[in-house]
């Protein structure tokens, strides 16, 4: 059991932020870390893929180009379905959020890689960005009418009850948006690490090594499941972003 | 190397991102890393947004739009060609029907003309035959009349011969004729 007990094999060691290049800006520690490295890797992968694949700009797409187009159409349809044609001004934002979360999640599944989205501060920042845009755009285009969002169509007697509920539900949006993604990534990676750790521990435990293929098989199955979760959570994040943006664009039409 | 650098930062500031080893707090909740993560998230996500909004998405959108236009144009062209084909087909059927009608007219005309000619020919032949028949009947009548007249003569000569043989006396032609006329009348 010695191999499983040291720090490097702790299930939470994979979430450690390690400084690669120390840097101080504006009085804060903004060191270039493994997290920053994987953010940059994700952005580089996405940009390289989307820009390279469209180099030909052919009418009959190449394989790479059609993949890029599938991504585009998929997100564009999600925005159109949830927000409508006026929502297309937010299309670059939703697309960036979707591919960023998706690629960070998927790259994080590579053994040894760091999962940017397993940190609550990252997912919270993205969620607050979305809610911030919803509030700013909603107030800018609808003014005080935007506050109608908190006043549902109910008998006036119920309003003292309903308005606080609506306010709490609105405030819980960034919370649920960020925690959902963070918790899914965190839990999935911990589970993977624990089961993968069993393989090593069992192999090191003499005769128990015979049953070591069992956690290995489980790890393989979990990896497939985590791939699904990685894609699904990116999609959920994008869809919920669209749903919230719909309030900013169309106001309260419950 | 980086450990040394971080060590230096730690000495001067008192706050630092741990470089390795077991964390003293659960890493996702370690506030010492927040500033760095937020900063690099802003940098990388900002760069991504800029690249997507300014470069990648307009290019993809352009291509998809162009393809949609092209397909629409081709479909419109196909519809136009189909309409042309339909018109040509209709014109062809029309001219076919015209030709058929004309041919039928021509056939009827020819048939009528031939029938009229045949009728005329038949009338002519019938007329000729009737004329010949009438002439022949007339001739037969004349011959018969002549023959009947001859019968009287023969009867008269026979009667005078018979009388002369029986009586031994000659009889005048006039008497014989009178007797014959009396016998025929009686």
Tab-separated table of C-alpha atoms in Angstrom:
chain	number	residue	atom	x	y	z
A	1	UNK	CA	0.000	0.000	0.000
A	2	UNK	CA	2.991	2.271	0.154
A	3	UNK	CA	2.593	3.381	-3.438
A	4	UNK	CA	-0.969	4.579	-2.830
A	5	UNK	CA	-0.235	6.449	0.335
A	6	UNK	CA	2.332	9.030	-0.684
A	7	UNK	CA	1.452	12.521	-1.788
A	8	UNK	CA	1.871	12.002	-5.532
A	9	UNK	CA	-0.871	9.377	-5.517
A	10	UNK	CA	-3.330	11.311	-3.452
A	11	UNK	CA	-6.557	11.736	-5.435
A	12	UNK	CA	-6.444	15.492	-4.941
A	13	UNK	CA	-2.802	15.972	-5.911
A	14	UNK	CA	-3.947	16.327	-9.538
A	15	UNK	CA	-5.765	19.555	-8.682
A	16	UNK	CA	-2.706	21.303	-7.274
A	17	UNK	CA	-1.743	24.543	-8.916
A	18	UNK	CA	1.983	24.594	-9.550
A	19	UNK	CA	3.828	27.736	-10.489
A	20	UNK	CA	5.887	27.434	-13.652
A	21	UNK	CA	6.950	31.046	-14.189
A	22	UNK	CA	6.522	33.413	-11.231
A	23	UNK	CA	4.968	36.707	-12.109
A	24	UNK	CA	3.593	39.592	-10.099
A	25	UNK	CA	1.188	42.109	-11.613
A	26	UNK	CA	-0.816	44.874	-9.916
A	27	UNK	CA	0.294	43.587	-6.543
A	28	UNK	CA	-1.143	40.115	-7.142
A	29	UNK	CA	0.575	36.792	-7.621
A	30	UNK	CA	-0.225	36.108	-11.277
A	31	UNK	CA	2.389	33.394	-11.801
A	32	UNK	CA	2.152	31.356	-14.963
A	33	UNK	CA	0.971	28.023	-13.578
A	34	UNK	CA	0.066	24.584	-14.877
A	35	UNK	CA	-3.534	25.818	-14.934
A	36	UNK	CA	-2.576	28.799	-17.097
A	37	UNK	CA	-0.545	26.486	-19.326
A	38	UNK	CA	-3.578	24.289	-20.004
A	39	UNK	CA	-5.806	27.311	-20.595
A	40	UNK	CA	-3.333	28.474	-23.228
A	41	UNK	CA	-3.104	24.944	-24.667
A	42	UNK	CA	-6.905	24.798	-24.966
A	43	UNK	CA	-7.087	28.199	-26.648
A	44	UNK	CA	-4.223	27.283	-28.971
A	45	UNK	CA	-5.817	23.948	-29.907
A	46	UNK	CA	-9.201	25.535	-30.605
A	47	UNK	CA	-7.824	28.461	-32.575
A	48	UNK	CA	-5.379	26.358	-34.551
A	49	UNK	CA	-8.044	23.820	-35.421
A	50	UNK	CA	-10.753	26.285	-36.394
A	51	UNK	CA	-8.457	28.602	-38.310
A	52	UNK	CA	-6.429	25.871	-40.044
A	53	UNK	CA	-9.454	23.811	-40.994
A	54	UNK	CA	-11.073	26.811	-42.660
A	55	UNK	CA	-7.976	27.762	-44.630
A	56	UNK	CA	-9.357	26.257	-47.812
A	57	UNK	CA	-12.795	27.821	-47.310
A	58	UNK	CA	-14.022	25.363	-49.894
A	59	UNK	CA	-17.633	25.081	-50.897
A	60	UNK	CA	-17.322	21.318	-50.636
A	61	UNK	CA	-15.735	21.004	-47.197
A	62	UNK	CA	-12.748	18.875	-46.341
A	63	UNK	CA	-13.103	16.535	-43.379
A	64	UNK	CA	-11.556	19.038	-40.971
A	65	UNK	CA	-13.632	21.872	-42.345
A	66	UNK	CA	-16.859	19.949	-41.938
A	67	UNK	CA	-15.988	19.254	-38.296
A	68	UNK	CA	-15.479	22.995	-37.765
A	69	UNK	CA	-18.777	23.651	-39.527
A	70	UNK	CA	-20.552	21.072	-37.379
A	71	UNK	CA	-19.352	22.898	-34.253
A	72	UNK	CA	-20.481	26.213	-35.704
A	73	UNK	CA	-23.912	24.982	-36.762
A	74	UNK	CA	-24.432	23.126	-33.500
A	75	UNK	CA	-23.794	26.179	-31.330
A	76	UNK	CA	-25.590	28.508	-33.748
A	77	UNK	CA	-28.684	26.290	-33.625
A	78	UNK	CA	-28.513	26.144	-29.832
A	79	UNK	CA	-28.435	29.950	-29.673
A	80	UNK	CA	-31.221	30.328	-32.267
A	81	UNK	CA	-33.454	27.767	-30.549
A	82	UNK	CA	-33.057	29.294	-27.097
A	83	UNK	CA	-32.642	33.006	-27.719
A	84	UNK	CA	-33.862	33.512	-31.270
A	85	UNK	CA	-32.323	35.448	-34.136
A	86	UNK	CA	-31.615	38.519	-31.963
A	87	UNK	CA	-29.503	36.298	-29.732
A	88	UNK	CA	-27.002	35.773	-32.543
A	89	UNK	CA	-25.087	38.834	-31.355
A	90	UNK	CA	-24.077	36.650	-28.402
A	91	UNK	CA	-23.116	33.770	-30.668
A	92	UNK	CA	-19.328	34.402	-30.447
A	93	UNK	CA	-19.603	34.464	-26.647
A	94	UNK	CA	-21.609	31.251	-26.411
A	95	UNK	CA	-19.373	29.574	-28.963
A	96	UNK	CA	-16.216	30.623	-27.077
A	97	UNK	CA	-17.669	29.428	-23.764
A	98	UNK	CA	-18.754	26.112	-25.256
A	99	UNK	CA	-15.475	25.258	-26.970
A	100	UNK	CA	-13.366	26.555	-24.090
A	101	UNK	CA	-15.193	24.457	-21.502
A	102	UNK	CA	-15.387	21.486	-23.869
A	103	UNK	CA	-11.688	21.455	-24.745
A	104	UNK	CA	-10.578	22.164	-21.162
A	105	UNK	CA	-12.739	19.248	-19.984
A	106	UNK	CA	-11.571	16.864	-22.701
A	107	UNK	CA	-7.886	17.827	-22.496
A	108	UNK	CA	-8.150	17.335	-18.730
A	109	UNK	CA	-8.975	13.677	-19.341
A	110	UNK	CA	-5.561	13.026	-20.842
A	111	UNK	CA	-3.551	11.280	-18.117
A	112	UNK	CA	-1.175	13.729	-16.456
A	113	UNK	CA	-2.995	16.754	-17.827
A	114	UNK	CA	-4.453	19.475	-15.638
A	115	UNK	CA	-8.202	20.114	-15.698
A	116	UNK	CA	-8.753	23.860	-15.749
A	117	UNK	CA	-12.489	23.493	-15.118
A	118	UNK	CA	-11.952	21.503	-11.915
A	119	UNK	CA	-11.339	24.770	-10.082
A	120	UNK	CA	-14.335	26.632	-8.750
A	121	UNK	CA	-12.702	30.013	-9.316
A	122	UNK	CA	-12.528	29.388	-13.076
A	123	UNK	CA	-16.077	28.108	-13.446
A	124	UNK	CA	-17.377	30.863	-11.149
A	125	UNK	CA	-15.609	33.496	-13.233
A	126	UNK	CA	-17.195	32.137	-16.413
A	127	UNK	CA	-20.628	31.955	-14.767
A	128	UNK	CA	-20.322	35.501	-13.396
A	129	UNK	CA	-19.277	36.673	-16.843
A	130	UNK	CA	-22.512	35.220	-18.249
A	131	UNK	CA	-24.721	36.629	-15.498
A	132	UNK	CA	-22.904	39.964	-15.669
A	133	UNK	CA	-23.610	40.207	-19.392
A	134	UNK	CA	-27.257	39.201	-18.811
A	135	UNK	CA	-27.698	41.980	-16.226
A	136	UNK	CA	-25.784	44.661	-18.129
A	137	UNK	CA	-27.453	43.908	-21.452
A	138	UNK	CA	-30.878	43.448	-19.866
A	139	UNK	CA	-30.736	46.780	-18.028
A	140	UNK	CA	-29.192	48.564	-21.014
A	141	UNK	CA	-31.886	47.427	-23.468
A	142	UNK	CA	-34.941	47.186	-21.190
A	143	UNK	CA	-34.125	49.607	-18.389
A	144	UNK	CA	-36.221	49.121	-15.285
A	145	UNK	CA	-38.444	46.790	-17.297
A	146	UNK	CA	-35.714	44.202	-16.755
A	147	UNK	CA	-36.750	44.074	-13.093
A	148	UNK	CA	-40.087	42.584	-14.221
A	149	UNK	CA	-38.065	39.380	-14.307
A	150	UNK	CA	-38.561	39.251	-10.545
A	151	UNK	CA	-42.310	39.947	-10.673
A	152	UNK	CA	-44.119	36.894	-12.025
A	153	UNK	CA	-47.744	36.927	-13.232
A	154	UNK	CA	-49.467	35.948	-9.998
A	155	UNK	CA	-52.188	37.488	-7.818
A	156	UNK	CA	-50.740	40.558	-5.973
A	157	UNK	CA	-51.255	38.850	-2.639
A	158	UNK	CA	-48.653	36.265	-3.588
A	159	UNK	CA	-46.025	38.791	-4.671
A	160	UNK	CA	-44.375	39.199	-1.225
A	161	UNK	CA	-43.697	35.494	-1.428
A	162	UNK	CA	-42.878	35.195	-5.127
A	163	UNK	CA	-40.501	38.124	-5.538
A	164	UNK	CA	-37.947	36.859	-2.989
A	165	UNK	CA	-38.170	33.401	-4.568
A	166	UNK	CA	-37.504	34.867	-8.001
A	167	UNK	CA	-34.601	36.934	-6.663
A	168	UNK	CA	-33.075	33.910	-4.955
A	169	UNK	CA	-33.565	31.785	-8.070
A	170	UNK	CA	-31.860	34.473	-10.148
A	171	UNK	CA	-28.958	34.766	-7.724
A	172	UNK	CA	-28.544	31.008	-7.584
A	173	UNK	CA	-28.042	30.825	-11.341
A	174	UNK	CA	-24.332	31.701	-11.354
A	175	UNK	CA	-23.877	29.470	-8.325
A	176	UNK	CA	-25.503	26.431	-9.933
A	177	UNK	CA	-23.849	27.140	-13.269
A	178	UNK	CA	-20.369	27.210	-11.760
A	179	UNK	CA	-20.791	24.493	-9.132
A	180	UNK	CA	-22.366	22.040	-11.614
A	181	UNK	CA	-19.357	22.160	-13.919
A	182	UNK	CA	-16.754	22.312	-11.151
A	183	UNK	CA	-18.267	19.465	-9.114
A	184	UNK	CA	-18.705	17.210	-12.150
A	185	UNK	CA	-15.090	17.632	-13.173
A	186	UNK	CA	-13.738	17.349	-9.646
A	187	UNK	CA	-15.726	14.251	-8.715
A	188	UNK	CA	-15.033	12.512	-12.002
A	189	UNK	CA	-11.302	13.022	-11.751
A	190	UNK	CA	-11.190	11.940	-8.121
A	191	UNK	CA	-13.116	8.764	-8.941
A	192	UNK	CA	-10.810	8.033	-11.870
A	193	UNK	CA	-7.735	8.599	-9.747
A	194	UNK	CA	-8.996	6.391	-6.913
A	195	UNK	CA	-9.842	3.457	-9.154
A	196	UNK	CA	-6.631	3.838	-11.125
A	197	UNK	CA	-4.774	3.952	-7.777
A	198	UNK	CA	-6.362	0.627	-6.808
A	199	UNK	CA	-4.676	-1.025	-9.776
A	200	UNK	CA	-1.242	-0.004	-8.546
A	201	UNK	CA	-2.029	-0.782	-4.918
A	202	UNK	CA	-3.327	-4.257	-5.757
A	203	UNK	CA	-0.341	-5.047	-7.950
A	204	UNK	CA	1.920	-4.033	-5.082
A	205	UNK	CA	-0.039	-6.214	-2.633
A	206	UNK	CA	1.332	-9.583	-3.761
A	207	UNK	CA	-1.366	-12.205	-4.359
A	208	UNK	CA	-4.081	-9.557	-4.514
A	209	UNK	CA	-2.557	-8.508	-7.812
A	210	UNK	CA	-4.741	-11.189	-9.436
A	211	UNK	CA	-7.841	-9.010	-9.109
A	212	UNK	CA	-6.085	-5.842	-10.263
A	213	UNK	CA	-7.730	-6.066	-13.760
A	214	UNK	CA	-11.111	-5.345	-12.117
A	215	UNK	CA	-10.364	-1.741	-11.114
A	216	UNK	CA	-8.549	-1.366	-14.422
A	217	UNK	CA	-11.718	-2.291	-16.312
A	218	UNK	CA	-13.671	0.064	-14.088
A	219	UNK	CA	-11.184	2.827	-14.835
A	220	UNK	CA	-11.649	2.268	-18.559
A	221	UNK	CA	-15.438	2.400	-18.189
A	222	UNK	CA	-15.158	5.505	-16.005
A	223	UNK	CA	-12.954	7.181	-18.593
A	224	UNK	CA	-15.658	6.666	-21.201
A	225	UNK	CA	-18.258	8.016	-18.779
A	226	UNK	CA	-16.079	11.027	-17.976
A	227	UNK	CA	-15.688	11.756	-21.678
A	228	UNK	CA	-19.473	11.840	-21.921
A	229	UNK	CA	-19.683	14.072	-18.840
A	230	UNK	CA	-17.000	16.389	-20.234
A	231	UNK	CA	-18.966	16.922	-23.456
A	232	UNK	CA	-22.335	17.020	-21.731
A	233	UNK	CA	-21.266	19.602	-19.138
A	234	UNK	CA	-19.869	21.871	-21.844
A	235	UNK	CA	-23.205	21.585	-23.662
A	236	UNK	CA	-25.182	22.199	-20.465
A	237	UNK	CA	-23.085	25.281	-19.762
A	238	UNK	CA	-23.738	26.626	-23.263
A	239	UNK	CA	-27.472	25.865	-23.162
A	240	UNK	CA	-27.949	27.472	-19.746
A	241	UNK	CA	-25.984	30.494	-20.937
A	242	UNK	CA	-28.475	30.750	-23.823
A	243	UNK	CA	-31.438	30.348	-21.488
A	244	UNK	CA	-30.185	33.155	-19.247
A	245	UNK	CA	-29.338	35.373	-22.214
A	246	UNK	CA	-32.908	34.870	-23.395
A	247	UNK	CA	-34.083	36.774	-20.297
A	248	UNK	CA	-31.762	39.632	-21.166
A	249	UNK	CA	-32.932	39.741	-24.780
A	250	UNK	CA	-36.652	39.126	-24.380
A	251	UNK	CA	-37.371	40.101	-20.790
A	252	UNK	CA	-39.760	38.131	-18.634
A	253	UNK	CA	-42.142	36.046	-20.743
A	254	UNK	CA	-42.753	33.249	-18.353
B	1	UNK	CA	14.721	26.503	-11.006
B	2	UNK	CA	11.135	27.626	-10.648
B	3	UNK	CA	11.217	26.534	-7.040
B	4	UNK	CA	14.078	28.870	-6.397
B	5	UNK	CA	12.270	31.709	-8.101
B	6	UNK	CA	9.096	31.066	-6.157
B	7	UNK	CA	11.136	30.883	-3.034
B	8	UNK	CA	12.475	34.337	-3.826
B	9	UNK	CA	8.969	35.675	-4.413
B	10	UNK	CA	7.838	34.121	-1.168
B	11	UNK	CA	10.621	35.752	0.726
B	12	UNK	CA	9.808	39.179	-0.590
B	13	UNK	CA	6.004	39.028	-0.508
B	14	UNK	CA	4.998	36.397	1.934
B	15	UNK	CA	2.384	34.955	-0.469
B	16	UNK	CA	3.107	32.367	-3.119
B	17	UNK	CA	1.717	29.558	-5.095
B	18	UNK	CA	3.040	26.292	-3.709
B	19	UNK	CA	5.173	24.629	-6.346
B	20	UNK	CA	4.962	20.989	-5.258
B	21	UNK	CA	4.216	18.620	-2.452
B	22	UNK	CA	1.060	17.826	-0.558
B	23	UNK	CA	-1.216	20.867	-0.317
B	24	UNK	CA	-2.140	22.177	3.081
B	25	UNK	CA	-5.626	23.113	1.817
B	26	UNK	CA	-7.864	21.471	-0.744
B	27	UNK	CA	-6.376	22.934	-3.960
B	28	UNK	CA	-9.612	24.161	-5.614
B	29	UNK	CA	-10.359	26.208	-2.493
B	30	UNK	CA	-6.885	27.674	-2.066
B	31	UNK	CA	-7.371	31.453	-2.375
B	32	UNK	CA	-3.661	31.988	-2.998
B	33	UNK	CA	-4.123	30.614	-6.521
B	34	UNK	CA	-7.231	32.646	-7.395
B	35	UNK	CA	-5.486	35.762	-8.681
B	36	UNK	CA	-3.266	33.789	-11.009
B	37	UNK	CA	-6.142	31.658	-12.317
B	38	UNK	CA	-8.399	34.652	-12.862
B	39	UNK	CA	-5.636	36.583	-14.594
B	40	UNK	CA	-4.742	33.794	-16.991
B	41	UNK	CA	-8.390	32.927	-17.554
B	42	UNK	CA	-9.010	36.546	-18.553
B	43	UNK	CA	-5.989	36.495	-20.861
B	44	UNK	CA	-6.712	33.149	-22.503
B	45	UNK	CA	-10.487	33.456	-22.699
B	46	UNK	CA	-10.157	37.031	-23.924
B	47	UNK	CA	-7.778	35.879	-26.638
B	48	UNK	CA	-10.099	33.009	-27.529
B	49	UNK	CA	-13.120	35.324	-27.728
B	50	UNK	CA	-11.217	37.760	-29.919
B	51	UNK	CA	-9.981	35.008	-32.260
B	52	UNK	CA	-13.417	33.410	-32.488
B	53	UNK	CA	-15.376	36.632	-32.958
B	54	UNK	CA	-12.955	38.264	-35.386
B	55	UNK	CA	-11.355	35.414	-37.315
B	56	UNK	CA	-12.709	31.898	-36.990
B	57	UNK	CA	-16.487	32.369	-36.791
B	58	UNK	CA	-16.829	34.948	-39.593
B	59	UNK	CA	-14.860	32.637	-41.876
B	60	UNK	CA	-16.978	29.598	-41.098
B	61	UNK	CA	-20.179	31.626	-41.289
B	62	UNK	CA	-19.133	33.065	-44.631
B	63	UNK	CA	-18.499	29.639	-46.126
B	64	UNK	CA	-21.774	28.224	-44.804
B	65	UNK	CA	-23.664	31.285	-46.044
B	66	UNK	CA	-22.040	31.059	-49.448
B	67	UNK	CA	-22.865	27.378	-49.711
B	68	UNK	CA	-26.478	28.036	-48.710
B	69	UNK	CA	-26.728	30.762	-51.357
B	70	UNK	CA	-25.162	28.519	-53.944
B	71	UNK	CA	-27.548	25.667	-53.177
B	72	UNK	CA	-30.491	28.084	-53.297
B	73	UNK	CA	-29.300	29.455	-56.627
B	74	UNK	CA	-28.922	25.945	-58.018
B	75	UNK	CA	-32.378	24.999	-56.775
B	76	UNK	CA	-33.860	28.113	-58.373
B	77	UNK	CA	-32.079	27.289	-61.609
B	78	UNK	CA	-33.416	23.734	-61.443
B	79	UNK	CA	-36.949	25.024	-60.922
B	80	UNK	CA	-36.557	27.363	-63.889
B	81	UNK	CA	-35.241	24.553	-66.109
B	82	UNK	CA	-38.089	22.322	-65.009
B	83	UNK	CA	-40.601	25.004	-65.976
B	84	UNK	CA	-38.910	25.325	-69.360
B	85	UNK	CA	-39.032	21.574	-69.844
B	86	UNK	CA	-42.711	21.506	-68.940
B	87	UNK	CA	-43.443	24.282	-71.415
B	88	UNK	CA	-41.537	22.471	-74.165
B	89	UNK	CA	-43.367	19.248	-73.383
B	90	UNK	CA	-46.704	21.032	-73.541
B	91	UNK	CA	-45.797	22.643	-76.867
B	92	UNK	CA	-44.754	19.269	-78.229
B	93	UNK	CA	-47.998	17.651	-77.117
B	94	UNK	CA	-49.957	20.541	-78.597
B	95	UNK	CA	-48.270	20.228	-81.979
B	96	UNK	CA	-48.713	16.463	-81.849
B	97	UNK	CA	-52.438	16.914	-81.226
B	98	UNK	CA	-52.620	19.476	-84.050
B	99	UNK	CA	-50.865	17.136	-86.435
B	100	UNK	CA	-53.151	14.293	-85.463
B	101	UNK	CA	-56.204	16.471	-86.055
B	102	UNK	CA	-54.831	17.609	-89.412
B	103	UNK	CA	-54.083	14.034	-90.449
B	104	UNK	CA	-57.587	12.945	-89.523
B	105	UNK	CA	-59.036	15.840	-91.543
B	106	UNK	CA	-56.912	14.896	-94.513
B	107	UNK	CA	-57.896	11.243	-94.265
B	108	UNK	CA	-61.603	12.122	-94.059
B	109	UNK	CA	-61.355	14.467	-97.025
B	110	UNK	CA	-59.614	11.835	-99.116
B	111	UNK	CA	-62.155	9.227	-98.100
B	112	UNK	CA	-65.039	11.537	-98.991
B	113	UNK	CA	-63.483	12.457	-102.316
B	114	UNK	CA	-62.884	8.827	-103.228
B	115	UNK	CA	-66.424	7.911	-102.181
B	116	UNK	CA	-67.852	10.721	-104.326
B	117	UNK	CA	-65.773	9.618	-107.332
B	118	UNK	CA	-66.873	6.022	-106.873
B	119	UNK	CA	-70.509	7.123	-106.632
B	120	UNK	CA	-70.246	9.166	-109.795
B	121	UNK	CA	-68.616	6.280	-111.625
B	122	UNK	CA	-71.314	3.914	-110.413
B	123	UNK	CA	-74.078	6.305	-111.523
B	124	UNK	CA	-72.470	6.645	-114.909
B	125	UNK	CA	-72.096	2.870	-115.378
B	126	UNK	CA	-75.660	2.300	-114.154
B	127	UNK	CA	-76.962	4.908	-116.592
B	128	UNK	CA	-75.104	3.297	-119.453
B	129	UNK	CA	-76.376	-0.138	-118.467
B	130	UNK	CA	-79.953	1.169	-118.175
B	131	UNK	CA	-79.668	2.760	-121.618
B	132	UNK	CA	-78.351	-0.484	-123.087
B	133	UNK	CA	-81.116	-2.435	-121.336
B	134	UNK	CA	-83.796	-0.112	-122.667
B	135	UNK	CA	-82.410	-0.340	-126.193
B	136	UNK	CA	-82.244	-4.105	-125.996
B	137	UNK	CA	-85.831	-4.302	-124.676
B	138	UNK	CA	-86.943	-2.085	-127.539
B	139	UNK	CA	-85.170	-4.329	-130.037
B	140	UNK	CA	-86.737	-7.428	-128.493
B	141	UNK	CA	-90.161	-5.743	-128.753
B	142	UNK	CA	-89.581	-4.916	-132.448
B	143	UNK	CA	-88.372	-8.420	-133.169
B	144	UNK	CA	-91.416	-9.836	-131.377
B	145	UNK	CA	-93.759	-7.529	-133.304
B	146	UNK	CA	-92.036	-8.472	-136.512
B	147	UNK	CA	-92.265	-12.121	-135.587
B	148	UNK	CA	-95.976	-11.765	-134.767
B	149	UNK	CA	-96.549	-10.056	-138.074
B	150	UNK	CA	-94.776	-12.946	-139.792
B	151	UNK	CA	-97.066	-15.367	-137.935
B	152	UNK	CA	-100.085	-13.760	-139.705
B	153	UNK	CA	-98.414	-14.118	-143.086
B	154	UNK	CA	-97.454	-17.713	-142.430
B	155	UNK	CA	-100.954	-18.441	-141.147
B	156	UNK	CA	-102.467	-16.846	-144.272
B	157	UNK	CA	-100.222	-18.703	-146.692
B	158	UNK	CA	-100.724	-21.946	-144.769
B	159	UNK	CA	-104.480	-21.403	-144.742
B	160	UNK	CA	-104.613	-20.673	-148.549
B	161	UNK	CA	-102.413	-23.717	-149.151
B	162	UNK	CA	-104.675	-25.886	-146.995
B	163	UNK	CA	-107.806	-24.513	-148.741
B	164	UNK	CA	-106.359	-25.033	-152.192
B	165	UNK	CA	-105.317	-28.551	-151.322
B	166	UNK	CA	-108.686	-29.420	-149.819
B	167	UNK	CA	-110.880	-27.754	-152.357
B	168	UNK	CA	-108.595	-27.750	-155.282
B	169	UNK	CA	-109.541	-24.213	-155.832
B	170	UNK	CA	-107.357	-21.202	-155.445
B	171	UNK	CA	-108.244	-18.684	-152.819
B	172	UNK	CA	-107.406	-15.055	-153.043
B	173	UNK	CA	-105.153	-13.530	-150.453
B	174	UNK	CA	-107.782	-10.975	-149.551
B	175	UNK	CA	-110.332	-13.623	-148.623
B	176	UNK	CA	-107.866	-15.534	-146.502
B	177	UNK	CA	-106.959	-12.427	-144.620
B	178	UNK	CA	-110.575	-11.559	-143.987
B	179	UNK	CA	-111.243	-15.055	-142.706
B	180	UNK	CA	-108.201	-14.927	-140.452
B	181	UNK	CA	-109.151	-11.559	-139.054
B	182	UNK	CA	-112.685	-12.936	-138.450
B	183	UNK	CA	-111.287	-16.031	-136.705
B	184	UNK	CA	-108.897	-13.954	-134.526
B	185	UNK	CA	-111.697	-11.590	-133.586
B	186	UNK	CA	-114.153	-14.479	-133.000
